[in-house]
mmCIF file of C-alpha atoms and ligand atoms in Angstrom:
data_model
loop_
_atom_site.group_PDB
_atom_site.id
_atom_site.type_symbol
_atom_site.label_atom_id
_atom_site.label_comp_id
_atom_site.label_asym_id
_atom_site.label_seq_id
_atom_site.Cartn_x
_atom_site.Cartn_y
_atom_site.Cartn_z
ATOM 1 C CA UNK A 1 4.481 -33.322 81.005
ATOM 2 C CA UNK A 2 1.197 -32.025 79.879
ATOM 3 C CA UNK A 3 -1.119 -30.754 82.733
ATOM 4 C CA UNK A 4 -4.411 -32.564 81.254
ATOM 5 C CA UNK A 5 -5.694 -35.847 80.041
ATOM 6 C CA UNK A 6 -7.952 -36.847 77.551
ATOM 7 C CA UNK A 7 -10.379 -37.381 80.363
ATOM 8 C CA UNK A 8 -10.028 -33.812 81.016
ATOM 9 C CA UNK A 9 -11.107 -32.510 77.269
ATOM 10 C CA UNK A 10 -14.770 -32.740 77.292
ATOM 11 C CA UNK A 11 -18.016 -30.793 76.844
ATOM 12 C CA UNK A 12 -17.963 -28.051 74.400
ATOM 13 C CA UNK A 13 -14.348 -27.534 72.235
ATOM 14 C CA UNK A 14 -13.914 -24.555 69.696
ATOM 15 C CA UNK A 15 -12.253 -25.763 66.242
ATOM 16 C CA UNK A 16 -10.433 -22.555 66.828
ATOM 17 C CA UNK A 17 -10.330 -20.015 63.989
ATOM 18 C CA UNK A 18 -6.677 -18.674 62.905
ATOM 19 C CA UNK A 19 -7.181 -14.488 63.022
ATOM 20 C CA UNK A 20 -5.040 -13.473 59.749
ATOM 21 C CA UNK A 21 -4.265 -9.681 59.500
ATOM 22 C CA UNK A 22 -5.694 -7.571 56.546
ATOM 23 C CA UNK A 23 -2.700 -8.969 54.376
ATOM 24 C CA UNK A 24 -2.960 -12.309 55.266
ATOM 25 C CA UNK A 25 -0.561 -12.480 57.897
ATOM 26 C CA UNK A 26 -1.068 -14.310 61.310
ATOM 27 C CA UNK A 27 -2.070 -12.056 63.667
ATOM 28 C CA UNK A 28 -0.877 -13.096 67.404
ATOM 29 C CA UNK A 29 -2.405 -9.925 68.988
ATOM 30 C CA UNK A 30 -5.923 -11.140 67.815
ATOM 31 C CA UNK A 31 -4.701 -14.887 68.328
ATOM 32 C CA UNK A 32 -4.602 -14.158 72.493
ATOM 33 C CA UNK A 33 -7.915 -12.215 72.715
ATOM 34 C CA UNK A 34 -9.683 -14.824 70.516
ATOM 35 C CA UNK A 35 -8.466 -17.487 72.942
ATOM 36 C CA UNK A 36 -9.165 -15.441 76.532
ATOM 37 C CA UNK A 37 -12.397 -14.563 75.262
ATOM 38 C CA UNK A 38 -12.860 -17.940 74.464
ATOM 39 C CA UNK A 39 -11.965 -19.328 78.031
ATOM 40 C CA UNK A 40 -13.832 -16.652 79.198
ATOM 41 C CA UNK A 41 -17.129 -18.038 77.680
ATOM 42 C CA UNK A 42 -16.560 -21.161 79.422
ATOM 43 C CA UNK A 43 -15.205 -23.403 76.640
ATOM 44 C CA UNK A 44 -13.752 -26.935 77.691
ATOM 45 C CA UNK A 45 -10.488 -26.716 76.037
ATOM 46 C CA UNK A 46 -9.399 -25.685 72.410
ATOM 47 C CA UNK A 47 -8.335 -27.683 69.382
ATOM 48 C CA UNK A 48 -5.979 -25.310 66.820
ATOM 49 C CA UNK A 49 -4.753 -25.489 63.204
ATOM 50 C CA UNK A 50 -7.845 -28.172 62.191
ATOM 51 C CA UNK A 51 -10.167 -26.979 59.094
ATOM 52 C CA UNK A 52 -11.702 -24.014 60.837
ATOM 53 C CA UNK A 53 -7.890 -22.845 61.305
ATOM 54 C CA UNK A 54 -7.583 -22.700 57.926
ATOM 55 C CA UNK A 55 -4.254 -25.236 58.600
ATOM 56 C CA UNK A 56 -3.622 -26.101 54.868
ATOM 57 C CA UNK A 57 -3.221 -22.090 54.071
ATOM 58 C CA UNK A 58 -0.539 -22.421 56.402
ATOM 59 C CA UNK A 59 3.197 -23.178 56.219
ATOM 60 C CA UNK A 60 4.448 -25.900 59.007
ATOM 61 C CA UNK A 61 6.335 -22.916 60.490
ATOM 62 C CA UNK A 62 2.900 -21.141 60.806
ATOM 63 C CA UNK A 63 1.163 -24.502 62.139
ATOM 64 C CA UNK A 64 3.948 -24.379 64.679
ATOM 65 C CA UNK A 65 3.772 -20.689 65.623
ATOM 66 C CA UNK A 66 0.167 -20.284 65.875
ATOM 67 C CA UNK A 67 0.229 -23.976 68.446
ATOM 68 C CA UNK A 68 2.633 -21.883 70.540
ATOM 69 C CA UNK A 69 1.070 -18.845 71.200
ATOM 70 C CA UNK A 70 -2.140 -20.881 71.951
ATOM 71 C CA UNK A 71 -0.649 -22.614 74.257
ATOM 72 C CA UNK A 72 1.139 -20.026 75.790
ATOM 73 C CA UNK A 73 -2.073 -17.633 75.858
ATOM 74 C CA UNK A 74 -4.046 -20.489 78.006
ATOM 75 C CA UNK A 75 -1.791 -20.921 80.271
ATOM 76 C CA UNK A 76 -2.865 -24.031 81.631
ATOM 77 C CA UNK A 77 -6.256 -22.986 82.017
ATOM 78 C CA UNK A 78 -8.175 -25.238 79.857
ATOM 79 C CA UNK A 79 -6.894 -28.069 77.549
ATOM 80 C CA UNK A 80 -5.386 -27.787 74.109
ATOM 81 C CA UNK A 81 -5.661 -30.359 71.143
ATOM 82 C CA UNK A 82 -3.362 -29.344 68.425
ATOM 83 C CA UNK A 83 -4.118 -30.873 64.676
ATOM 84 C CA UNK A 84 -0.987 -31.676 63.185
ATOM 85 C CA UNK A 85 -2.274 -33.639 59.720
ATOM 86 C CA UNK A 86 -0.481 -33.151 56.283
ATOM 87 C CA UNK A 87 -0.532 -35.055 53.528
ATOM 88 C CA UNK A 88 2.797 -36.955 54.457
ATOM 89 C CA UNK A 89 3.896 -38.912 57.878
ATOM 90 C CA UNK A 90 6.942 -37.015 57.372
ATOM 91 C CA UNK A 91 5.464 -33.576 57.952
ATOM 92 C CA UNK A 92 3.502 -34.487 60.496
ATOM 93 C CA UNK A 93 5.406 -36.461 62.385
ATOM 94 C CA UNK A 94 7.877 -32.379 62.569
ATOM 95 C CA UNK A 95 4.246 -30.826 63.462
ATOM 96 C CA UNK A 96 3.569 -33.335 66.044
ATOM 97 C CA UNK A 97 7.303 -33.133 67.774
ATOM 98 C CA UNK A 98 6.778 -29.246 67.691
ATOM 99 C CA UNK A 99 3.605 -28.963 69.341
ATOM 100 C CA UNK A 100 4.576 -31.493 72.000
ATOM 101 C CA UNK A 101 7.680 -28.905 72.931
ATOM 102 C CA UNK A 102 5.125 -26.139 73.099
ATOM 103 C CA UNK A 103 3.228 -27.917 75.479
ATOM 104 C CA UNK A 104 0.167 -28.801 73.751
ATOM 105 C CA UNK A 105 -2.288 -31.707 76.103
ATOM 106 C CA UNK A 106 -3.056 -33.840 72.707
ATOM 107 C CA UNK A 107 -2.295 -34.513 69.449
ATOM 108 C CA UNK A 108 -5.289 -34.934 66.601
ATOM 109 C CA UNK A 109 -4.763 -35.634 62.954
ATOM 110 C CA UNK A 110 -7.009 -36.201 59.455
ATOM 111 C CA UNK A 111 -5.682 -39.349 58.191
ATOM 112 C CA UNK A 112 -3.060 -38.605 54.658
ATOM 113 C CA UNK A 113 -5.079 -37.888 51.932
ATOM 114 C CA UNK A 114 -5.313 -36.564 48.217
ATOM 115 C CA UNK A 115 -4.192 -40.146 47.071
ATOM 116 C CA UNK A 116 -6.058 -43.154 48.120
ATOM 117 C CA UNK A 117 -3.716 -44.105 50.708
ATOM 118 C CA UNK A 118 -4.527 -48.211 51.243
ATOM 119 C CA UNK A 119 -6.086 -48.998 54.904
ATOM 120 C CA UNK A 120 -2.410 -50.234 55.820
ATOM 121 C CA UNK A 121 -0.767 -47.175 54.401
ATOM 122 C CA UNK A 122 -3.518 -45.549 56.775
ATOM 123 C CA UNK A 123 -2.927 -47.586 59.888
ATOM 124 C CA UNK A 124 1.381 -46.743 59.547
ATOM 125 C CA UNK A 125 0.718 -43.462 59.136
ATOM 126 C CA UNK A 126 -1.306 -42.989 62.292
ATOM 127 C CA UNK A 127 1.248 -45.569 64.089
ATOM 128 C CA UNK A 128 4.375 -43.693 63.034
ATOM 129 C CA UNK A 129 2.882 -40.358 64.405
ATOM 130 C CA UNK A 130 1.285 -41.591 67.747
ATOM 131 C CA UNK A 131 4.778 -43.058 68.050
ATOM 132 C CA UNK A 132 6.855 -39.732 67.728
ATOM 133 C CA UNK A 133 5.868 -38.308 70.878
ATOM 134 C CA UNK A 134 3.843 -39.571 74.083
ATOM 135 C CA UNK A 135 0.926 -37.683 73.681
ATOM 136 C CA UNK A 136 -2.972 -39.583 73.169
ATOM 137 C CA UNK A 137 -3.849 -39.055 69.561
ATOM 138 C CA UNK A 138 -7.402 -38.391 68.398
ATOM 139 C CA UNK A 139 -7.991 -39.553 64.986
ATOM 140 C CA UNK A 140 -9.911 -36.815 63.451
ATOM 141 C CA UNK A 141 -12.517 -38.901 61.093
ATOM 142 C CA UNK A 142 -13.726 -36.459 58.211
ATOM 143 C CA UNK A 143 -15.607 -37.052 54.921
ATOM 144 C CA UNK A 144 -13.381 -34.596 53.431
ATOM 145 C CA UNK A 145 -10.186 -36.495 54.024
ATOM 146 C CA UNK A 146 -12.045 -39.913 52.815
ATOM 147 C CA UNK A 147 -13.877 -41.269 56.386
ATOM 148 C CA UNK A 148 -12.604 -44.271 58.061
ATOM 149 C CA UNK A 149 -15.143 -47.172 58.513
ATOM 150 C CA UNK A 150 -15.671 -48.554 61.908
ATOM 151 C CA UNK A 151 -13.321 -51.584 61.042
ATOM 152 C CA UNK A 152 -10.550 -49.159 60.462
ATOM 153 C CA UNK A 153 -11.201 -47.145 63.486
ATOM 154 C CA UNK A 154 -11.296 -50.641 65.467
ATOM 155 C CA UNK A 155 -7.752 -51.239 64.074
ATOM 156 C CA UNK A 156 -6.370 -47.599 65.227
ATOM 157 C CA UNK A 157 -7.144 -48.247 68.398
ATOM 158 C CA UNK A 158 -4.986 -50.518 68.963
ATOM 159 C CA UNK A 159 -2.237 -48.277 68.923
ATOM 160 C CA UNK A 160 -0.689 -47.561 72.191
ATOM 161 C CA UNK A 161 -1.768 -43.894 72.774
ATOM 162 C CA UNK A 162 -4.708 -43.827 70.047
ATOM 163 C CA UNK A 163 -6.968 -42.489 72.930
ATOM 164 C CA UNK A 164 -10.366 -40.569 70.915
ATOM 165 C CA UNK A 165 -11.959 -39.877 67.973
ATOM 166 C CA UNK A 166 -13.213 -36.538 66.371
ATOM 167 C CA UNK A 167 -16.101 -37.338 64.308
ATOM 168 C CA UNK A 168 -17.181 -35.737 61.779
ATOM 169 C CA UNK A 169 -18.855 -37.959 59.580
ATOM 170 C CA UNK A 170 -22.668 -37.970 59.183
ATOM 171 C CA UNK A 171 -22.877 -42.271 60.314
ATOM 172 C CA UNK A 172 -23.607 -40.748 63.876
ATOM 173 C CA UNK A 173 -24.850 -44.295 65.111
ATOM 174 C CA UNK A 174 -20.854 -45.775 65.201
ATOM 175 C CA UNK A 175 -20.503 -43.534 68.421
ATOM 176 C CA UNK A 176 -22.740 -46.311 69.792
ATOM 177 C CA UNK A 177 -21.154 -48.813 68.215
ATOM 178 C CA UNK A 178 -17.747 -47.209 68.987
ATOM 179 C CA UNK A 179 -18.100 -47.367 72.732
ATOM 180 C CA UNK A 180 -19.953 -50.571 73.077
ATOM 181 C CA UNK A 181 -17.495 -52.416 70.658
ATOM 182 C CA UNK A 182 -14.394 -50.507 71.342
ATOM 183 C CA UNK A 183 -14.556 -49.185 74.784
ATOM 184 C CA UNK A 184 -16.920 -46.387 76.898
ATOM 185 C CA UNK A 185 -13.391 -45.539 77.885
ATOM 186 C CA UNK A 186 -12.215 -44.638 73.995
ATOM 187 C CA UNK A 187 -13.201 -40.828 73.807
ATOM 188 C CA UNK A 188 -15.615 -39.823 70.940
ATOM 189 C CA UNK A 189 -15.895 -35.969 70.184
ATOM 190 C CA UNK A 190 -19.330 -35.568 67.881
ATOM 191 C CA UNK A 191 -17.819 -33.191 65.081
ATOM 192 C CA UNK A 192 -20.506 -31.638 63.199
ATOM 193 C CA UNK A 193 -21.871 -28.872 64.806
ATOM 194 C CA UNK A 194 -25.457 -29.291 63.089
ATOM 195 C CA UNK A 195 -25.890 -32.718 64.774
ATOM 196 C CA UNK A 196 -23.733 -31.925 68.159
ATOM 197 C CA UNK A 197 -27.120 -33.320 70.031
ATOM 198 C CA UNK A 198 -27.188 -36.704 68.274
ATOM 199 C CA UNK A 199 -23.668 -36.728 68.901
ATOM 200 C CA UNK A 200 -23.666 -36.130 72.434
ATOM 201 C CA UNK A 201 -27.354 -37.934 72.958
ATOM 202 C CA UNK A 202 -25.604 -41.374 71.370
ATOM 203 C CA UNK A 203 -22.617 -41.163 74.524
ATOM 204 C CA UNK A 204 -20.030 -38.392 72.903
ATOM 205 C CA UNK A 205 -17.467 -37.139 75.603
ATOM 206 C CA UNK A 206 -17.458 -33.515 74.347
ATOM 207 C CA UNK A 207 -18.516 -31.387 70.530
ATOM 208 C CA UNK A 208 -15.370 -29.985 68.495
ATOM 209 C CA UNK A 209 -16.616 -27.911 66.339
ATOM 210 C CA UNK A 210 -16.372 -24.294 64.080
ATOM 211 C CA UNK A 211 -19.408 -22.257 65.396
ATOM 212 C CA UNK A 212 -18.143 -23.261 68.829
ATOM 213 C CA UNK A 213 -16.089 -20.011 68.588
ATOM 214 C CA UNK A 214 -19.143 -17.515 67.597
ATOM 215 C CA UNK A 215 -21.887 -19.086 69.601
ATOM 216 C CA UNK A 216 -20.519 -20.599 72.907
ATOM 217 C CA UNK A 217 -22.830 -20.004 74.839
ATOM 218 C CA UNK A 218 -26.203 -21.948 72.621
ATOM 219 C CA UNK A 219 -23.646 -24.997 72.722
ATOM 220 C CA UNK A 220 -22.813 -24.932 76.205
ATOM 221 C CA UNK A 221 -26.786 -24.452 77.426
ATOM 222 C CA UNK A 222 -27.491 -27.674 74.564
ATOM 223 C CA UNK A 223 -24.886 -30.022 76.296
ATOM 224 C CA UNK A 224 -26.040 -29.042 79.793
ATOM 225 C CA UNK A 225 -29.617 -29.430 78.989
ATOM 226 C CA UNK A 226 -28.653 -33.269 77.152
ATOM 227 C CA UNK A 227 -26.450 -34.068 80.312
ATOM 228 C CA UNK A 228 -29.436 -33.042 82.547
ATOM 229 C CA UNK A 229 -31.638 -35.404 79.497
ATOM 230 C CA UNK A 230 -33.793 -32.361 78.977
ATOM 231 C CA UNK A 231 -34.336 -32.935 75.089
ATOM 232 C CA UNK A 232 -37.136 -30.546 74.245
ATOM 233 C CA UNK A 233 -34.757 -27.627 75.407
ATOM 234 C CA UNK A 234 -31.675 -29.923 73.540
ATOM 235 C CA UNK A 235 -33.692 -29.990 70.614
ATOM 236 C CA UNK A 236 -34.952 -26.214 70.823
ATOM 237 C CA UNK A 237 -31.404 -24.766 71.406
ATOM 238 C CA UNK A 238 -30.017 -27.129 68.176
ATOM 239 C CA UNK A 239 -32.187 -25.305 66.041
ATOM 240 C CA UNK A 240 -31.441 -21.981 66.919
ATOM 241 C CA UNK A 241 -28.086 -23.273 66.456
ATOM 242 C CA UNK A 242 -28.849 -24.683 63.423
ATOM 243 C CA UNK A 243 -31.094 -21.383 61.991
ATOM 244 C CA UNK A 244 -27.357 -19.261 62.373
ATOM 245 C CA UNK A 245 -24.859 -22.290 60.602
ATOM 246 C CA UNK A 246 -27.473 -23.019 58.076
ATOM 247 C CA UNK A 247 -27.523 -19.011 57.237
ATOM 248 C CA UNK A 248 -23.367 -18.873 57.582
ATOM 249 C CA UNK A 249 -22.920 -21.272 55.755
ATOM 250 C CA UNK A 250 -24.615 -19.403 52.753
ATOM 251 C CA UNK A 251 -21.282 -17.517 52.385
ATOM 252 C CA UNK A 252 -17.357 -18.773 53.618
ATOM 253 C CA UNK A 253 -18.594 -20.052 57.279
ATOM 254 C CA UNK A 254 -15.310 -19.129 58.557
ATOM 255 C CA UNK A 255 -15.525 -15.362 57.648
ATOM 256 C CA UNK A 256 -18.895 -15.247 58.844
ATOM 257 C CA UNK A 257 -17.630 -16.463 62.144
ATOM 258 C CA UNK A 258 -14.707 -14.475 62.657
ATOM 259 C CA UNK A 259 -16.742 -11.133 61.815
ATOM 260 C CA UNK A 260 -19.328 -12.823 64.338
ATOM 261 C CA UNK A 261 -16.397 -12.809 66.823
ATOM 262 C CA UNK A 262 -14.751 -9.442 66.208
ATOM 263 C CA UNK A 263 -18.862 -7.712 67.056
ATOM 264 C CA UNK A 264 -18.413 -9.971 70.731
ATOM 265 C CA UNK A 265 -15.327 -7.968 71.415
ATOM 266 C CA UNK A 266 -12.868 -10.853 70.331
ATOM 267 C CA UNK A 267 -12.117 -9.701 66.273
ATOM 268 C CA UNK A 268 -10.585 -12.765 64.913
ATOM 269 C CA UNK A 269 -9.722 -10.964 61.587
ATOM 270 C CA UNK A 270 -9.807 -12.599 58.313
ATOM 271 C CA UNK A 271 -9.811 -15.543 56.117
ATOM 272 C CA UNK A 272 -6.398 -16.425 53.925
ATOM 273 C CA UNK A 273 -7.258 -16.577 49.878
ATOM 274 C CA UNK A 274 -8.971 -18.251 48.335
ATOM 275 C CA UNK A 275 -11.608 -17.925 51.005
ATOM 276 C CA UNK A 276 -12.935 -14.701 50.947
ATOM 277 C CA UNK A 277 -14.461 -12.202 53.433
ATOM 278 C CA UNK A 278 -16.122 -9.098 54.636
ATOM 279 C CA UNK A 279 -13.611 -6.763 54.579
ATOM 280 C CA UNK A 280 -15.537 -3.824 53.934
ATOM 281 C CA UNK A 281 -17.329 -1.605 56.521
ATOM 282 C CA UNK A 282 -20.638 -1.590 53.735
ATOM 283 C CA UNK A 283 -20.200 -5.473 53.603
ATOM 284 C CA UNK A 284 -19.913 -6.001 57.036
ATOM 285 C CA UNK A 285 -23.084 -4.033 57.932
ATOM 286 C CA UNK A 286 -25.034 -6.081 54.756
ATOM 287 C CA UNK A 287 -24.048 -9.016 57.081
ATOM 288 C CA UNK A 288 -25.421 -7.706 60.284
ATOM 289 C CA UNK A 289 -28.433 -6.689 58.849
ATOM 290 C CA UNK A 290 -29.194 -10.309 57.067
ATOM 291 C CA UNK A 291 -28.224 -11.662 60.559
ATOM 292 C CA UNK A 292 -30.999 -8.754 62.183
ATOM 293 C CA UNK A 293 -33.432 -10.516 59.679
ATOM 294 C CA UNK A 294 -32.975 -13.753 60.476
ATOM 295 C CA UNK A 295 -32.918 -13.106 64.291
ATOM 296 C CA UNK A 296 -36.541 -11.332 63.616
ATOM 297 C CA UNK A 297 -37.526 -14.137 60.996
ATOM 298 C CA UNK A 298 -36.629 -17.065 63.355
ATOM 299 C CA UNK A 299 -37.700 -14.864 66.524
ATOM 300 C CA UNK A 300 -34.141 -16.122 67.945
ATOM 301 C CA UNK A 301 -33.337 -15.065 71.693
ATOM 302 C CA UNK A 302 -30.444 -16.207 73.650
ATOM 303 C CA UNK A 303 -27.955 -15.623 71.539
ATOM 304 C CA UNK A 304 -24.940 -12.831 72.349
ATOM 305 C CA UNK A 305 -23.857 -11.092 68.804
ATOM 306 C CA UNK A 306 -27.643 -11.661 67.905
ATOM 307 C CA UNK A 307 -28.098 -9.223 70.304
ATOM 308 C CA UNK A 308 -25.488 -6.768 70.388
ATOM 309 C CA UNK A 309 -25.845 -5.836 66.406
HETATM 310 O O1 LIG B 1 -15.588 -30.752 62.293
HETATM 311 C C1 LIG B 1 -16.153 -28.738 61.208
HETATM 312 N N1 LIG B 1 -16.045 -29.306 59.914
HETATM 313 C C2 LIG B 1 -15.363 -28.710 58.947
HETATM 314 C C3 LIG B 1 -15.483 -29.562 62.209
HETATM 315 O O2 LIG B 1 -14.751 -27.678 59.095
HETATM 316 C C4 LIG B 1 -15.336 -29.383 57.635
HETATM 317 C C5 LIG B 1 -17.597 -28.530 61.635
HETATM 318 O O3 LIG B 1 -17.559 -27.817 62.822
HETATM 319 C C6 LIG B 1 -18.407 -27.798 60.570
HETATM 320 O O4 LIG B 1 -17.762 -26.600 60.235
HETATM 321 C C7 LIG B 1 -19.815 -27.450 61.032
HETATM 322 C C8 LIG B 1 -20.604 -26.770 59.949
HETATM 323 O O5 LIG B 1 -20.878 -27.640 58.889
HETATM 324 O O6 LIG B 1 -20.444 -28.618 61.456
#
């Protein structure tokens, strides 16, 4: 029996990164201090193997491993999502059966994609997986896996355990429409980290997000100061936020967060091909110095690698 709820997954949510080794390979060791340094920060639970974890580099007997040493490195301590889309129910269905024996809190998948799967073809595929196991599914609604309209998301939910949404698409003002047409009790994470205040400001339970693993702490201050309705400090810590995506995002995000991570004391490694990284020591500093640039540039205080490089 899982230890959490989806009531229980709220407030600020790392995507969390995958660390891969200097060849590529998973790297457990780097796995646990990513996710205790993580917890640490004061995260509200984790969500593995989505896009930031770089899940379609990975073989289902990778998705699987990395879920289980995730959930055995929190211990209980916070709550875990675990993404188990692929392209075919089939696959998933294995991914979603796995993480439910490692113990994970909640299932979340990216509806099948690639082929223009038809709305019913979308609707089975999400009632076949909910069905192989009993935990709440979030649907994880993405523009890059072709976003569900609000009629589709209407239909999901009537799937016994169909219990949230990830959103990451940029039609912010369903959230509304979502809770007042669906139900307040239907949980809405905002997805996209450069509008997490809309998202939470329009009635989102909690941000899932990739810069949730570099820069905890901005996010964490941002939903405090929305849940307190302090906007002007809302607004002021979104754009600091938004001054260090906009600049990662210049180069493979994910490799500019995991080198972000490994200066906090937490190295998260590397990025699987074709991505492509900072492996370097010369490249690495060429980073830190655009980041000491911007941090002048943007006059940016509050923020933890910002000022430990
Ligand atoms: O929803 C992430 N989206 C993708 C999760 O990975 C495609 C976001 O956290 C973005 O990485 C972030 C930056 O655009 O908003």
């Amino acid at each position: 029996m899982p230890k959490f709820d989806l009531n229980d997954l709220k407030g600020v949510i790392p995507a969390l990164v995958t660390p891969f080794d200097e060849n590529e390979r998973f790297d457990e060791g780097r796995m646990r201090t990513c996710v205790d340094f993580l917890i640490a920060r004061g995260v509200g639970g984790l969500y593995t193997t989505g896009s930031t974890g770089e899940t379609f580099l990975m073989s289902p007997d990778e998705r699987a491993r990395v879920v289980e040493v995730v959930v055995d490195q929190v211990a209980g301590r916070v709550p875990v999502v675990a993404h188990v889309g692929a392209i075919g129910t089939h696959l998933s269905v294995d991914l979603a059966q796995r993480a439910q024996a490692a113990g994970v809190d909640a299932l979340s998948s990216v509806p099948p994609f690639y082929w223009p799967f038809t709305p019913d073809q979308v609707f089975n595929y999400y009632n076949d997986l909910t069905g192989a196991t009993d935990l709440p599914m979030v649907v994880y609604n993405i523009t890059l896996a072709g976003a569900l309209g609000f009629d589709q998301i209407k239909r999901l939910t009537s799937i016994p355990g169909v219990g949230g949404i990830k959103y990451t698409a940029p039609t912010l003002f369903e959230i509304l429409r979502i809770k007042d047409e669906i139900s307040r009790d239907f949980k809405v994470y905002s997805g996209a980290d450069e509008m997490a205040m809309l998202g939470l400001s329009f009635g989102a339970d909690g941000i899932i997000g990739s810069f949730y693993n570099m820069i905890p702490e901005v996010f964490i201050a941002l939903n405090d100061a929305v849940d307190k309705g302090d906007m002007k400090r809302a607004k002021s810590l979104q754009e600091t936020g938004n001054a260090i995506i906009f600049f990662s995002l210049g180069y493979t995000g994910t490799a500019v967060i995991k080198r972000c991570m490994a200066w906090q004391g937490a190295d998260a490694g590397y990025c699987r091909r074709p991505f492509d990284n900072f492996m370097t020591e010369a490249e690495e500093d060429d980073l830190k110095a655009a980041f000491h640039k911007l941090k002048q540039d943007r006059n940016i205080t509050g923020v933890e690698f910002l000022d430990l490089i």
